[in-house]
Amino acid sequence: MMKIEYGNLILRDMIASDVEDYVRWFSVEREWENWDAPWEKEETTEETERKKWTEYYESVKGRPDDIPRWKFEIEWNGRHIGWVSSYCIDENYEWIGSRKDGQTIYRAVGIDICEPDMQGKGVGTSALRAYMNYCFKGGVNELYTQTWSGNIRMIRCAEKLGFAECGRVVDEREVDGQQYDGLTFKRNRG
């Protein structure tokens, strides 16, 4: 199991006991989704989430350490509190699921702290910094992060980590009847 220690936190591969945290986070204690992508929130059940996350765990367990990670669990003082992850975007900062021949892709990173009592304490910034270091050491030269203009904590986190805004789509998102801009930030290695 791959582990990265960074102060009081550990980025690590998923373990079996994490499944129940995901079930809770996606079916019962869902406040964190109000900051991640509230427009994507879907109704679900504990049973559906348990099946989904068990299947996911089975698909990723036992990977050799030399395989690059697109996702790590965040453990703070021995407690599983969320995850860091990355995904591919194109030159227009749009999410892409699969790469087409010759297409330029960029890596965007993100974080979710799902335990409400751990939000707003700088843990997310530390976890994202540790994940960025991992990505840069793996040969990535530039990283992106994306959020919406209503997520002030993520904007501050990005700025603390040296990201600069490089893209804005005005009124891209509607949350609770209000319009918000879609934001993309960029940071180079070094």
Short mmCIF file of C-alpha atoms in Angstrom, two decimals, residues 65-173:
data_model
loop_
_atom_site.label_atom_id
_atom_site.label_comp_id
_atom_site.label_asym_id
_atom_site.label_seq_id
_atom_site.Cartn_x
_atom_site.Cartn_y
_atom_site.Cartn_z
CA ASP A 65 3.58 1.37 -5.74
CA ASP A 66 5.14 2.22 -9.12
CA ILE A 67 1.74 2.81 -10.74
CA PRO A 68 0.92 6.55 -10.66
CA ARG A 69 -2.00 7.44 -8.39
CA TRP A 70 -4.87 9.64 -9.51
CA LYS A 71 -6.42 9.51 -6.02
CA PHE A 72 -5.30 9.17 -2.41
CA GLU A 73 -7.28 8.96 0.81
CA ILE A 74 -6.52 11.59 3.45
CA GLU A 75 -5.89 10.36 6.96
CA TRP A 76 -5.47 12.98 9.69
CA ASN A 77 -4.12 11.75 13.02
CA GLY A 78 -5.34 8.25 12.16
CA ARG A 79 -8.81 9.34 10.98
CA HIS A 80 -10.03 9.03 7.36
CA ILE A 81 -11.43 12.47 6.50
CA GLY A 82 -11.56 12.73 2.70
CA TRP A 83 -9.45 12.44 -0.43
CA VAL A 84 -7.28 14.22 -2.97
CA SER A 85 -7.61 13.37 -6.64
CA SER A 86 -6.86 14.48 -10.15
CA TYR A 87 -8.49 14.31 -13.55
CA CYS A 88 -7.73 15.32 -17.13
CA ILE A 89 -8.82 18.55 -18.77
CA ASP A 90 -8.28 19.83 -22.30
CA GLU A 91 -6.92 23.15 -23.58
CA ASN A 92 -10.35 24.71 -22.96
CA TYR A 93 -10.23 23.52 -19.32
CA GLU A 94 -13.05 21.05 -19.96
CA TRP A 95 -13.08 17.61 -18.28
CA ILE A 96 -12.17 14.77 -20.62
CA GLY A 97 -12.87 11.15 -19.94
CA SER A 98 -10.59 9.61 -22.54
CA ARG A 99 -7.73 11.01 -24.56
CA LYS A 100 -7.99 11.26 -28.33
CA ASP A 101 -4.89 10.77 -30.51
CA GLY A 102 -2.78 13.91 -30.51
CA GLN A 103 -4.94 15.67 -27.93
CA THR A 104 -3.14 17.82 -25.37
CA ILE A 105 -4.27 17.08 -21.85
CA TYR A 106 -3.59 18.75 -18.55
CA ARG A 107 -3.89 17.43 -15.01
CA ALA A 108 -6.28 19.14 -12.59
CA VAL A 109 -6.15 18.38 -8.87
CA GLY A 110 -8.84 18.63 -6.25
CA ILE A 111 -9.64 17.86 -2.67
CA ASP A 112 -12.64 16.91 -0.58
CA ILE A 113 -12.64 17.12 3.20
CA CYS A 114 -15.87 15.32 4.09
CA GLU A 115 -15.78 15.47 7.88
CA PRO A 116 -17.39 18.82 8.84
CA ASP A 117 -15.28 19.27 11.98
CA MET A 118 -12.10 19.08 9.86
CA GLN A 119 -13.08 21.76 7.32
CA GLY A 120 -11.53 25.21 7.45
CA LYS A 121 -8.51 24.13 9.52
CA GLY A 122 -5.83 24.10 6.80
CA VAL A 123 -5.81 20.30 6.54
CA GLY A 124 -7.03 20.46 2.94
CA THR A 125 -4.27 22.87 1.98
CA SER A 126 -1.64 20.57 3.51
CA ALA A 127 -3.11 17.50 1.82
CA LEU A 128 -3.28 19.22 -1.57
CA ARG A 129 0.32 20.48 -1.15
CA ALA A 130 1.48 16.90 -0.43
CA TYR A 131 -0.41 15.61 -3.49
CA MET A 132 1.00 18.37 -5.69
CA ASN A 133 4.52 17.41 -4.56
CA TYR A 134 3.75 13.81 -5.52
CA CYS A 135 2.53 14.90 -8.98
CA PHE A 136 5.52 17.16 -9.60
CA LYS A 137 7.97 14.45 -8.50
CA GLY A 138 6.19 12.14 -10.95
CA GLY A 139 7.09 14.42 -13.85
CA VAL A 140 4.07 16.70 -14.15
CA ASN A 141 5.24 20.23 -15.06
CA GLU A 142 2.01 22.13 -14.50
CA LEU A 143 -1.11 21.52 -12.48
CA TYR A 144 -4.56 23.04 -12.61
CA THR A 145 -7.38 23.21 -10.11
CA GLN A 146 -10.98 24.14 -10.71
CA THR A 147 -13.78 25.46 -8.52
CA TRP A 148 -16.66 27.88 -8.58
CA SER A 149 -16.69 31.48 -7.37
CA GLY A 150 -18.88 30.60 -4.37
CA ASN A 151 -16.27 28.24 -2.92
CA ILE A 152 -14.18 30.88 -1.14
CA ARG A 153 -12.23 28.30 0.93
CA MET A 154 -11.02 26.51 -2.21
CA ILE A 155 -10.08 29.79 -3.85
CA ARG A 156 -8.00 30.73 -0.78
CA CYS A 157 -6.43 27.25 -0.73
CA ALA A 158 -5.44 27.57 -4.41
CA GLU A 159 -3.92 30.99 -3.84
CA LYS A 160 -1.96 29.79 -0.77
CA LEU A 161 -0.52 26.98 -2.90
CA GLY A 162 0.67 29.38 -5.60
CA PHE A 163 -2.06 28.83 -8.17
CA ALA A 164 -3.09 31.80 -10.32
CA GLU A 165 -6.43 32.17 -12.06
CA CYS A 166 -6.12 31.38 -15.77
CA GLY A 167 -9.72 30.85 -16.83
CA ARG A 168 -13.18 32.09 -15.88
CA VAL A 169 -16.57 31.22 -17.32
CA VAL A 170 -19.04 33.85 -16.14
CA ASP A 171 -22.32 32.54 -14.71
CA GLU A 172 -21.39 28.92 -15.49
CA ARG A 173 -22.94 27.45 -12.34
#
